[in-house]
């Protein structure tokens, strides 16, 4: 098995990073447009494949287009639980207001 210090996972806010330039021994498995549901679908395989010490995660913002904040947070907690259960540290980068999502931020 491959073992990395840091795995980056989530939506386009992660996918667009060329993370291995700054974070040696890292892997970026982010995919633009991903929701927490999508991350849930791939997290187990990626945790097993890469055995990361830390996981930097961004997910949830894309969920808010189709589901409530409560449902989004429930899905987010599942992802975080899987990361912690693997023995890795979870590092969450929060969502941010963007012009296209301004209506859902107060």
PDB file of N, CA and C in Angstrom:
ATOM      1  N   UNK A   1       0.829  -1.203   0.000  1.00  0.00           N
ATOM      2  CA  UNK A   1       0.000   0.000   0.000  1.00  0.00           C
ATOM      3  C   UNK A   1       0.865   1.255   0.000  1.00  0.00           C
ATOM      4  N   UNK A   2       0.379   2.252  -0.695  1.00  0.00           N
ATOM      5  CA  UNK A   2       1.018   3.555  -0.731  1.00  0.00           C
ATOM      6  C   UNK A   2       0.638   4.303   0.542  1.00  0.00           C
ATOM      7  N   UNK A   3       1.528   5.103   1.081  1.00  0.00           N
ATOM      8  CA  UNK A   3       1.214   5.889   2.264  1.00  0.00           C
ATOM      9  C   UNK A   3       1.668   7.322   2.019  1.00  0.00           C
ATOM     10  N   UNK A   4       0.742   8.268   2.191  1.00  0.00           N
ATOM     11  CA  UNK A   4       1.055   9.681   1.981  1.00  0.00           C
ATOM     12  C   UNK A   4       0.868  10.445   3.284  1.00  0.00           C
ATOM     13  N   UNK A   5       1.525  11.575   3.376  1.00  0.00           N
ATOM     14  CA  UNK A   5       1.322  12.432   4.540  1.00  0.00           C
ATOM     15  C   UNK A   5      -0.044  13.107   4.481  1.00  0.00           C
ATOM     16  N   UNK A   6      -0.385  13.620   3.301  1.00  0.00           N
ATOM     17  CA  UNK A   6      -1.613  14.410   3.167  1.00  0.00           C
ATOM     18  C   UNK A   6      -2.375  14.018   1.914  1.00  0.00           C
ATOM     19  N   UNK A   7      -3.667  13.819   2.072  1.00  0.00           N
ATOM     20  CA  UNK A   7      -4.554  13.589   0.941  1.00  0.00           C
ATOM     21  C   UNK A   7      -5.526  14.767   0.874  1.00  0.00           C
ATOM     22  N   UNK A   8      -5.694  15.316  -0.311  1.00  0.00           N
ATOM     23  CA  UNK A   8      -6.646  16.394  -0.553  1.00  0.00           C
ATOM     24  C   UNK A   8      -7.838  15.787  -1.281  1.00  0.00           C
ATOM     25  N   UNK A   9      -9.041  16.084  -0.803  1.00  0.00           N
ATOM     26  CA  UNK A   9     -10.245  15.504  -1.401  1.00  0.00           C
ATOM     27  C   UNK A   9     -11.377  16.513  -1.337  1.00  0.00           C
ATOM     28  N   UNK A  10     -12.226  16.504  -2.342  1.00  0.00           N
ATOM     29  CA  UNK A  10     -13.376  17.401  -2.345  1.00  0.00           C
ATOM     30  C   UNK A  10     -13.712  17.895  -3.730  1.00  0.00           C
ATOM     31  N   UNK A  11     -14.234  19.107  -3.769  1.00  0.00           N
ATOM     32  CA  UNK A  11     -14.739  19.674  -5.014  1.00  0.00           C
ATOM     33  C   UNK A  11     -13.652  20.467  -5.746  1.00  0.00           C
ATOM     34  N   UNK A  12     -14.064  21.360  -6.635  1.00  0.00           N
ATOM     35  CA  UNK A  12     -13.109  22.100  -7.465  1.00  0.00           C
ATOM     36  C   UNK A  12     -12.175  22.977  -6.641  1.00  0.00           C
ATOM     37  N   UNK A  13     -12.593  23.381  -5.452  1.00  0.00           N
ATOM     38  CA  UNK A  13     -11.718  24.189  -4.610  1.00  0.00           C
ATOM     39  C   UNK A  13     -10.473  23.403  -4.197  1.00  0.00           C
ATOM     40  N   UNK A  14     -10.542  22.104  -4.235  1.00  0.00           N
ATOM     41  CA  UNK A  14      -9.387  21.233  -3.975  1.00  0.00           C
ATOM     42  C   UNK A  14      -8.776  20.763  -5.298  1.00  0.00           C
ATOM     43  N   UNK A  15      -9.629  20.373  -6.232  1.00  0.00           N
ATOM     44  CA  UNK A  15      -9.154  19.780  -7.491  1.00  0.00           C
ATOM     45  C   UNK A  15      -8.208  20.715  -8.249  1.00  0.00           C
ATOM     46  N   UNK A  16      -8.415  21.994  -8.133  1.00  0.00           N
ATOM     47  CA  UNK A  16      -7.612  22.956  -8.893  1.00  0.00           C
ATOM     48  C   UNK A  16      -6.234  23.207  -8.285  1.00  0.00           C
ATOM     49  N   UNK A  17      -6.009  22.715  -7.086  1.00  0.00           N
ATOM     50  CA  UNK A  17      -4.710  22.916  -6.438  1.00  0.00           C
ATOM     51  C   UNK A  17      -3.681  21.951  -6.995  1.00  0.00           C
ATOM     52  N   UNK A  18      -2.509  22.459  -7.269  1.00  0.00           N
ATOM     53  CA  UNK A  18      -1.376  21.599  -7.625  1.00  0.00           C
ATOM     54  C   UNK A  18      -0.645  21.332  -6.309  1.00  0.00           C
ATOM     55  N   UNK A  19      -1.279  20.565  -5.448  1.00  0.00           N
ATOM     56  CA  UNK A  19      -0.862  20.434  -4.055  1.00  0.00           C
ATOM     57  C   UNK A  19       0.498  19.788  -3.860  1.00  0.00           C
ATOM     58  N   UNK A  20       0.913  18.927  -4.763  1.00  0.00           N
ATOM     59  CA  UNK A  20       2.179  18.227  -4.548  1.00  0.00           C
ATOM     60  C   UNK A  20       3.396  19.137  -4.695  1.00  0.00           C
ATOM     61  N   UNK A  21       3.220  20.314  -5.275  1.00  0.00           N
ATOM     62  CA  UNK A  21       4.326  21.270  -5.361  1.00  0.00           C
ATOM     63  C   UNK A  21       4.667  21.810  -3.973  1.00  0.00           C
ATOM     64  N   UNK A  22       3.661  22.107  -3.182  1.00  0.00           N
ATOM     65  CA  UNK A  22       3.862  22.680  -1.855  1.00  0.00           C
ATOM     66  C   UNK A  22       3.901  21.603  -0.766  1.00  0.00           C
ATOM     67  N   UNK A  23       3.106  20.571  -0.928  1.00  0.00           N
ATOM     68  CA  UNK A  23       3.002  19.518   0.072  1.00  0.00           C
ATOM     69  C   UNK A  23       3.604  18.230  -0.493  1.00  0.00           C
ATOM     70  N   UNK A  24       4.881  18.015  -0.182  1.00  0.00           N
ATOM     71  CA  UNK A  24       5.513  16.799  -0.679  1.00  0.00           C
ATOM     72  C   UNK A  24       4.839  15.592  -0.042  1.00  0.00           C
ATOM     73  N   UNK A  25       4.908  14.477  -0.709  1.00  0.00           N
ATOM     74  CA  UNK A  25       4.282  13.241  -0.251  1.00  0.00           C
ATOM     75  C   UNK A  25       2.785  13.424  -0.016  1.00  0.00           C
ATOM     76  N   UNK A  26       2.129  14.056  -0.990  1.00  0.00           N
ATOM     77  CA  UNK A  26       0.679  14.248  -0.920  1.00  0.00           C
ATOM     78  C   UNK A  26       0.034  13.746  -2.202  1.00  0.00           C
ATOM     79  N   UNK A  27      -1.282  13.595  -2.138  1.00  0.00           N
ATOM     80  CA  UNK A  27      -2.046  13.212  -3.312  1.00  0.00           C
ATOM     81  C   UNK A  27      -3.323  14.049  -3.326  1.00  0.00           C
ATOM     82  N   UNK A  28      -3.752  14.452  -4.512  1.00  0.00           N
ATOM     83  CA  UNK A  28      -4.961  15.238  -4.669  1.00  0.00           C
ATOM     84  C   UNK A  28      -5.965  14.429  -5.490  1.00  0.00           C
ATOM     85  N   UNK A  29      -7.072  14.057  -4.859  1.00  0.00           N
ATOM     86  CA  UNK A  29      -8.103  13.279  -5.544  1.00  0.00           C
ATOM     87  C   UNK A  29      -9.402  14.082  -5.678  1.00  0.00           C
ATOM     88  N   UNK A  30      -9.299  15.406  -5.613  1.00  0.00           N
ATOM     89  CA  UNK A  30     -10.462  16.269  -5.756  1.00  0.00           C
ATOM     90  C   UNK A  30     -11.031  16.226  -7.167  1.00  0.00           C
ATOM     91  N   UNK A  31     -12.344  16.441  -7.252  1.00  0.00           N
ATOM     92  CA  UNK A  31     -13.031  16.449  -8.542  1.00  0.00           C
ATOM     93  C   UNK A  31     -14.011  17.619  -8.547  1.00  0.00           C
ATOM     94  N   UNK A  32     -13.883  18.480  -9.539  1.00  0.00           N
ATOM     95  CA  UNK A  32     -14.779  19.620  -9.662  1.00  0.00           C
ATOM     96  C   UNK A  32     -16.240  19.187  -9.702  1.00  0.00           C
ATOM     97  N   UNK A  33     -17.081  19.892  -8.952  1.00  0.00           N
ATOM     98  CA  UNK A  33     -18.503  19.597  -8.923  1.00  0.00           C
ATOM     99  C   UNK A  33     -18.920  18.583  -7.873  1.00  0.00           C
ATOM    100  N   UNK A  34     -17.952  17.977  -7.198  1.00  0.00           N
ATOM    101  CA  UNK A  34     -18.295  16.951  -6.213  1.00  0.00           C
ATOM    102  C   UNK A  34     -19.067  17.520  -5.026  1.00  0.00           C
ATOM    103  N   UNK A  35     -19.985  16.703  -4.543  1.00  0.00           N
ATOM    104  CA  UNK A  35     -20.732  16.985  -3.329  1.00  0.00           C
ATOM    105  C   UNK A  35     -20.196  16.083  -2.220  1.00  0.00           C
ATOM    106  N   UNK A  36     -20.697  16.268  -1.008  1.00  0.00           N
ATOM    107  CA  UNK A  36     -20.304  15.367   0.086  1.00  0.00           C
ATOM    108  C   UNK A  36     -20.744  13.934  -0.222  1.00  0.00           C
ATOM    109  N   UNK A  37     -21.863  13.772  -0.908  1.00  0.00           N
ATOM    110  CA  UNK A  37     -22.304  12.429  -1.316  1.00  0.00           C
ATOM    111  C   UNK A  37     -21.263  11.780  -2.225  1.00  0.00           C
ATOM    112  N   UNK A  38     -20.746  12.549  -3.183  1.00  0.00           N
ATOM    113  CA  UNK A  38     -19.727  12.032  -4.088  1.00  0.00           C
ATOM    114  C   UNK A  38     -18.457  11.659  -3.322  1.00  0.00           C
ATOM    115  N   UNK A  39     -18.056  12.521  -2.398  1.00  0.00           N
ATOM    116  CA  UNK A  39     -16.871  12.237  -1.592  1.00  0.00           C
ATOM    117  C   UNK A  39     -17.093  10.977  -0.767  1.00  0.00           C
ATOM    118  N   UNK A  40     -18.305  10.828  -0.216  1.00  0.00           N
ATOM    119  CA  UNK A  40     -18.625   9.606   0.535  1.00  0.00           C
ATOM    120  C   UNK A  40     -18.454   8.359  -0.319  1.00  0.00           C
ATOM    121  N   UNK A  41     -18.766   8.479  -1.596  1.00  0.00           N
ATOM    122  CA  UNK A  41     -18.656   7.329  -2.505  1.00  0.00           C
ATOM    123  C   UNK A  41     -17.214   6.895  -2.745  1.00  0.00           C
ATOM    124  N   UNK A  42     -16.257   7.832  -2.632  1.00  0.00           N
ATOM    125  CA  UNK A  42     -14.865   7.498  -2.949  1.00  0.00           C
ATOM    126  C   UNK A  42     -13.928   7.497  -1.751  1.00  0.00           C
ATOM    127  N   UNK A  43     -14.378   8.008  -0.608  1.00  0.00           N
ATOM    128  CA  UNK A  43     -13.466   8.203   0.523  1.00  0.00           C
ATOM    129  C   UNK A  43     -12.878   6.896   1.037  1.00  0.00           C
ATOM    130  N   UNK A  44     -13.680   5.849   1.167  1.00  0.00           N
ATOM    131  CA  UNK A  44     -13.171   4.590   1.723  1.00  0.00           C
ATOM    132  C   UNK A  44     -12.026   4.022   0.885  1.00  0.00           C
ATOM    133  N   UNK A  45     -12.219   3.965  -0.424  1.00  0.00           N
ATOM    134  CA  UNK A  45     -11.183   3.433  -1.309  1.00  0.00           C
ATOM    135  C   UNK A  45      -9.918   4.285  -1.248  1.00  0.00           C
ATOM    136  N   UNK A  46     -10.096   5.601  -1.211  1.00  0.00           N
ATOM    137  CA  UNK A  46      -8.933   6.491  -1.172  1.00  0.00           C
ATOM    138  C   UNK A  46      -8.198   6.408   0.161  1.00  0.00           C
ATOM    139  N   UNK A  47      -8.928   6.292   1.254  1.00  0.00           N
ATOM    140  CA  UNK A  47      -8.268   6.132   2.556  1.00  0.00           C
ATOM    141  C   UNK A  47      -7.474   4.830   2.595  1.00  0.00           C
ATOM    142  N   UNK A  48      -8.036   3.787   2.025  1.00  0.00           N
ATOM    143  CA  UNK A  48      -7.355   2.495   2.015  1.00  0.00           C
ATOM    144  C   UNK A  48      -6.136   2.526   1.081  1.00  0.00           C
ATOM    145  N   UNK A  49      -6.292   3.128  -0.077  1.00  0.00           N
ATOM    146  CA  UNK A  49      -5.213   3.182  -1.056  1.00  0.00           C
ATOM    147  C   UNK A  49      -4.039   4.029  -0.581  1.00  0.00           C
ATOM    148  N   UNK A  50      -4.325   5.204  -0.035  1.00  0.00           N
ATOM    149  CA  UNK A  50      -3.268   6.168   0.278  1.00  0.00           C
ATOM    150  C   UNK A  50      -2.866   6.216   1.748  1.00  0.00           C
ATOM    151  N   UNK A  51      -3.672   5.668   2.648  1.00  0.00           N
ATOM    152  CA  UNK A  51      -3.359   5.631   4.075  1.00  0.00           C
ATOM    153  C   UNK A  51      -2.772   6.963   4.571  1.00  0.00           C
ATOM    154  N   UNK A  52      -3.509   8.064   4.379  1.00  0.00           N
ATOM    155  CA  UNK A  52      -2.954   9.379   4.723  1.00  0.00           C
ATOM    156  C   UNK A  52      -2.904   9.622   6.233  1.00  0.00           C
ATOM    157  N   UNK A  53      -1.943  10.464   6.631  1.00  0.00           N
ATOM    158  CA  UNK A  53      -1.884  10.912   8.025  1.00  0.00           C
ATOM    159  C   UNK A  53      -2.907  12.028   8.250  1.00  0.00           C
ATOM    160  N   UNK A  54      -3.099  12.857   7.241  1.00  0.00           N
ATOM    161  CA  UNK A  54      -4.050  13.970   7.294  1.00  0.00           C
ATOM    162  C   UNK A  54      -4.845  14.021   6.002  1.00  0.00           C
ATOM    163  N   UNK A  55      -6.092  14.476   6.114  1.00  0.00           N
ATOM    164  CA  UNK A  55      -6.944  14.653   4.940  1.00  0.00           C
ATOM    165  C   UNK A  55      -7.472  16.080   4.953  1.00  0.00           C
ATOM    166  N   UNK A  56      -7.143  16.832   3.915  1.00  0.00           N
ATOM    167  CA  UNK A  56      -7.684  18.172   3.734  1.00  0.00           C
ATOM    168  C   UNK A  56      -8.922  18.018   2.867  1.00  0.00           C
ATOM    169  N   UNK A  57     -10.060  18.476   3.382  1.00  0.00           N
ATOM    170  CA  UNK A  57     -11.334  18.232   2.708  1.00  0.00           C
ATOM    171  C   UNK A  57     -12.124  19.519   2.510  1.00  0.00           C
ATOM    172  N   UNK A  58     -12.717  19.610   1.337  1.00  0.00           N
ATOM    173  CA  UNK A  58     -13.704  20.646   1.031  1.00  0.00           C
ATOM    174  C   UNK A  58     -14.895  19.928   0.424  1.00  0.00           C
ATOM    175  N   UNK A  59     -16.016  19.965   1.100  1.00  0.00           N
ATOM    176  CA  UNK A  59     -17.266  19.479   0.500  1.00  0.00           C
ATOM    177  C   UNK A  59     -18.431  20.117   1.227  1.00  0.00           C
ATOM    178  N   UNK A  60     -19.519  20.225   0.528  1.00  0.00           N
ATOM    179  CA  UNK A  60     -20.729  20.795   1.105  1.00  0.00           C
ATOM    180  C   UNK A  60     -21.321  21.928   0.302  1.00  0.00           C
ATOM    181  N   UNK A  61     -20.477  22.746  -0.264  1.00  0.00           N
ATOM    182  CA  UNK A  61     -20.997  23.902  -0.993  1.00  0.00           C
ATOM    183  C   UNK A  61     -21.866  23.482  -2.168  1.00  0.00           C
ATOM    184  N   UNK A  62     -21.440  22.488  -2.927  1.00  0.00           N
ATOM    185  CA  UNK A  62     -22.231  22.046  -4.081  1.00  0.00           C
ATOM    186  C   UNK A  62     -23.519  21.354  -3.655  1.00  0.00           C
ATOM    187  N   UNK A  63     -23.552  20.809  -2.447  1.00  0.00           N
ATOM    188  CA  UNK A  63     -24.782  20.197  -1.931  1.00  0.00           C
ATOM    189  C   UNK A  63     -25.882  21.231  -1.750  1.00  0.00           C
ATOM    190  N   UNK A  64     -25.501  22.450  -1.396  1.00  0.00           N
ATOM    191  CA  UNK A  64     -26.485  23.467  -1.023  1.00  0.00           C
ATOM    192  C   UNK A  64     -27.375  23.908  -2.176  1.00  0.00           C
ATOM    193  N   UNK A  65     -27.034  23.514  -3.394  1.00  0.00           N
ATOM    194  CA  UNK A  65     -27.896  23.822  -4.531  1.00  0.00           C
ATOM    195  C   UNK A  65     -29.140  22.940  -4.546  1.00  0.00           C
ATOM    196  N   UNK A  66     -29.047  21.748  -3.954  1.00  0.00           N
ATOM    197  CA  UNK A  66     -30.151  20.786  -4.059  1.00  0.00           C
ATOM    198  C   UNK A  66     -30.663  20.243  -2.735  1.00  0.00           C
ATOM    199  N   UNK A  67     -30.003  20.569  -1.620  1.00  0.00           N
ATOM    200  CA  UNK A  67     -30.473  20.051  -0.335  1.00  0.00           C
ATOM    201  C   UNK A  67     -30.290  21.087   0.765  1.00  0.00           C
ATOM    202  N   UNK A  68     -30.941  20.854   1.884  1.00  0.00           N
ATOM    203  CA  UNK A  68     -30.894  21.789   3.001  1.00  0.00           C
ATOM    204  C   UNK A  68     -29.521  21.775   3.665  1.00  0.00           C
ATOM    205  N   UNK A  69     -29.264  22.814   4.444  1.00  0.00           N
ATOM    206  CA  UNK A  69     -28.015  22.869   5.200  1.00  0.00           C
ATOM    207  C   UNK A  69     -27.941  21.705   6.184  1.00  0.00           C
ATOM    208  N   UNK A  70     -29.070  21.327   6.758  1.00  0.00           N
ATOM    209  CA  UNK A  70     -29.108  20.213   7.708  1.00  0.00           C
ATOM    210  C   UNK A  70     -28.721  18.889   7.039  1.00  0.00           C
ATOM    211  N   UNK A  71     -29.276  18.625   5.865  1.00  0.00           N
ATOM    212  CA  UNK A  71     -28.942  17.402   5.130  1.00  0.00           C
ATOM    213  C   UNK A  71     -27.480  17.425   4.691  1.00  0.00           C
ATOM    214  N   UNK A  72     -27.008  18.586   4.264  1.00  0.00           N
ATOM    215  CA  UNK A  72     -25.610  18.735   3.867  1.00  0.00           C
ATOM    216  C   UNK A  72     -24.689  18.434   5.040  1.00  0.00           C
ATOM    217  N   UNK A  73     -25.016  18.978   6.213  1.00  0.00           N
ATOM    218  CA  UNK A  73     -24.186  18.757   7.398  1.00  0.00           C
ATOM    219  C   UNK A  73     -24.200  17.286   7.807  1.00  0.00           C
ATOM    220  N   UNK A  74     -25.324  16.629   7.662  1.00  0.00           N
ATOM    221  CA  UNK A  74     -25.392  15.189   7.965  1.00  0.00           C
ATOM    222  C   UNK A  74     -24.443  14.397   7.071  1.00  0.00           C
ATOM    223  N   UNK A  75     -24.439  14.699   5.775  1.00  0.00           N
ATOM    224  CA  UNK A  75     -23.535  14.028   4.839  1.00  0.00           C
ATOM    225  C   UNK A  75     -22.077  14.352   5.149  1.00  0.00           C
ATOM    226  N   UNK A  76     -21.827  15.590   5.512  1.00  0.00           N
ATOM    227  CA  UNK A  76     -20.479  16.025   5.868  1.00  0.00           C
ATOM    228  C   UNK A  76     -19.967  15.243   7.086  1.00  0.00           C
ATOM    229  N   UNK A  77     -20.815  15.072   8.092  1.00  0.00           N
ATOM    230  CA  UNK A  77     -20.408  14.347   9.301  1.00  0.00           C
ATOM    231  C   UNK A  77     -20.043  12.899   8.988  1.00  0.00           C
ATOM    232  N   UNK A  78     -20.719  12.295   8.026  1.00  0.00           N
ATOM    233  CA  UNK A  78     -20.384  10.921   7.629  1.00  0.00           C
ATOM    234  C   UNK A  78     -18.967  10.874   7.060  1.00  0.00           C
ATOM    235  N   UNK A  79     -18.638  11.809   6.178  1.00  0.00           N
ATOM    236  CA  UNK A  79     -17.296  11.857   5.581  1.00  0.00           C
ATOM    237  C   UNK A  79     -16.240  12.054   6.669  1.00  0.00           C
ATOM    238  N   UNK A  80     -16.463  13.012   7.538  1.00  0.00           N
ATOM    239  CA  UNK A  80     -15.497  13.293   8.605  1.00  0.00           C
ATOM    240  C   UNK A  80     -15.339  12.075   9.511  1.00  0.00           C
ATOM    241  N   UNK A  81     -16.436  11.399   9.813  1.00  0.00           N
ATOM    242  CA  UNK A  81     -16.378  10.194  10.635  1.00  0.00           C
ATOM    243  C   UNK A  81     -15.517   9.114  10.003  1.00  0.00           C
ATOM    244  N   UNK A  82     -15.625   8.957   8.699  1.00  0.00           N
ATOM    245  CA  UNK A  82     -14.813   7.952   7.994  1.00  0.00           C
ATOM    246  C   UNK A  82     -13.327   8.313   8.048  1.00  0.00           C
ATOM    247  N   UNK A  83     -13.022   9.593   7.908  1.00  0.00           N
ATOM    248  CA  UNK A  83     -11.621  10.032   7.964  1.00  0.00           C
ATOM    249  C   UNK A  83     -11.046   9.755   9.350  1.00  0.00           C
ATOM    250  N   UNK A  84     -11.763  10.158  10.379  1.00  0.00           N
ATOM    251  CA  UNK A  84     -11.289   9.969  11.751  1.00  0.00           C
ATOM    252  C   UNK A  84     -11.175   8.482  12.087  1.00  0.00           C
ATOM    253  N   UNK A  85     -12.144   7.692  11.658  1.00  0.00           N
ATOM    254  CA  UNK A  85     -12.115   6.246  11.929  1.00  0.00           C
ATOM    255  C   UNK A  85     -10.903   5.573  11.278  1.00  0.00           C
ATOM    256  N   UNK A  86     -10.390   6.153  10.198  1.00  0.00           N
ATOM    257  CA  UNK A  86      -9.221   5.581   9.527  1.00  0.00           C
ATOM    258  C   UNK A  86      -7.923   5.869  10.284  1.00  0.00           C
ATOM    259  N   UNK A  87      -7.998   6.781  11.242  1.00  0.00           N
ATOM    260  CA  UNK A  87      -6.814   7.180  11.990  1.00  0.00           C
ATOM    261  C   UNK A  87      -6.173   8.456  11.485  1.00  0.00           C
ATOM    262  N   UNK A  88      -6.733   9.034  10.424  1.00  0.00           N
ATOM    263  CA  UNK A  88      -6.192  10.271   9.866  1.00  0.00           C
ATOM    264  C   UNK A  88      -6.800  11.483  10.561  1.00  0.00           C
ATOM    265  N   UNK A  89      -6.091  12.583  10.477  1.00  0.00           N
ATOM    266  CA  UNK A  89      -6.578  13.857  10.977  1.00  0.00           C
ATOM    267  C   UNK A  89      -7.384  14.520   9.864  1.00  0.00           C
ATOM    268  N   UNK A  90      -8.570  15.035  10.171  1.00  0.00           N
ATOM    269  CA  UNK A  90      -9.394  15.743   9.194  1.00  0.00           C
ATOM    270  C   UNK A  90      -9.154  17.241   9.318  1.00  0.00           C
ATOM    271  N   UNK A  91      -8.847  17.883   8.194  1.00  0.00           N
ATOM    272  CA  UNK A  91      -8.661  19.329   8.148  1.00  0.00           C
ATOM    273  C   UNK A  91      -9.674  19.874   7.153  1.00  0.00           C
ATOM    274  N   UNK A  92     -10.659  20.605   7.654  1.00  0.00           N
ATOM    275  CA  UNK A  92     -11.742  21.102   6.803  1.00  0.00           C
ATOM    276  C   UNK A  92     -11.485  22.540   6.380  1.00  0.00           C
ATOM    277  N   UNK A  93     -11.598  22.792   5.096  1.00  0.00           N
ATOM    278  CA  UNK A  93     -11.564  24.151   4.570  1.00  0.00           C
ATOM    279  C   UNK A  93     -13.000  24.540   4.266  1.00  0.00           C
ATOM    280  N   UNK A  94     -13.513  25.520   4.953  1.00  0.00           N
ATOM    281  CA  UNK A  94     -14.916  25.884   4.856  1.00  0.00           C
ATOM    282  C   UNK A  94     -15.322  26.454   3.513  1.00  0.00           C
ATOM    283  N   UNK A  95     -16.623  26.445   3.302  1.00  0.00           N
ATOM    284  CA  UNK A  95     -17.168  27.036   2.089  1.00  0.00           C
ATOM    285  C   UNK A  95     -17.078  28.547   2.192  1.00  0.00           C
ATOM    286  N   UNK A  96     -17.193  29.195   1.069  1.00  0.00           N
ATOM    287  CA  UNK A  96     -17.114  30.642   1.050  1.00  0.00           C
ATOM    288  C   UNK A  96     -18.153  31.208   0.105  1.00  0.00           C
ATOM    289  N   UNK A  97     -18.617  32.404   0.382  1.00  0.00           N
ATOM    290  CA  UNK A  97     -19.585  33.018  -0.529  1.00  0.00           C
ATOM    291  C   UNK A  97     -18.960  33.267  -1.900  1.00  0.00           C
ATOM    292  N   UNK A  98     -19.674  32.894  -2.928  1.00  0.00           N
ATOM    293  CA  UNK A  98     -19.281  33.172  -4.300  1.00  0.00           C
ATOM    294  C   UNK A  98     -20.467  33.844  -4.976  1.00  0.00           C
ATOM    295  N   UNK A  99     -20.247  34.578  -6.048  1.00  0.00           N
ATOM    296  CA  UNK A  99     -21.371  35.245  -6.705  1.00  0.00           C
ATOM    297  C   UNK A  99     -22.521  34.301  -7.040  1.00  0.00           C
ATOM    298  N   UNK A 100     -22.225  33.084  -7.473  1.00  0.00           N
ATOM    299  CA  UNK A 100     -23.291  32.174  -7.870  1.00  0.00           C
ATOM    300  C   UNK A 100     -24.020  31.547  -6.688  1.00  0.00           C
ATOM    301  N   UNK A 101     -23.457  31.672  -5.474  1.00  0.00           N
ATOM    302  CA  UNK A 101     -24.118  31.088  -4.299  1.00  0.00           C
ATOM    303  C   UNK A 101     -24.517  32.155  -3.282  1.00  0.00           C
ATOM    304  N   UNK A 102     -24.483  33.401  -3.671  1.00  0.00           N
ATOM    305  CA  UNK A 102     -24.766  34.501  -2.758  1.00  0.00           C
ATOM    306  C   UNK A 102     -26.135  34.372  -2.094  1.00  0.00           C
ATOM    307  N   UNK A 103     -27.108  33.837  -2.790  1.00  0.00           N
ATOM    308  CA  UNK A 103     -28.462  33.743  -2.248  1.00  0.00           C
ATOM    309  C   UNK A 103     -28.573  32.750  -1.075  1.00  0.00           C
ATOM    310  N   UNK A 104     -27.615  31.832  -0.914  1.00  0.00           N
ATOM    311  CA  UNK A 104     -27.710  30.864   0.164  1.00  0.00           C
ATOM    312  C   UNK A 104     -26.861  31.235   1.380  1.00  0.00           C
ATOM    313  N   UNK A 105     -26.118  32.337   1.284  1.00  0.00           N
ATOM    314  CA  UNK A 105     -25.311  32.814   2.418  1.00  0.00           C
ATOM    315  C   UNK A 105     -25.997  34.031   3.009  1.00  0.00           C
ATOM    316  N   UNK A 106     -26.068  34.061   4.328  1.00  0.00           N
ATOM    317  CA  UNK A 106     -26.710  35.233   4.965  1.00  0.00           C
ATOM    318  C   UNK A 106     -25.693  36.205   5.479  1.00  0.00           C
TER     319      UNK A 106
END
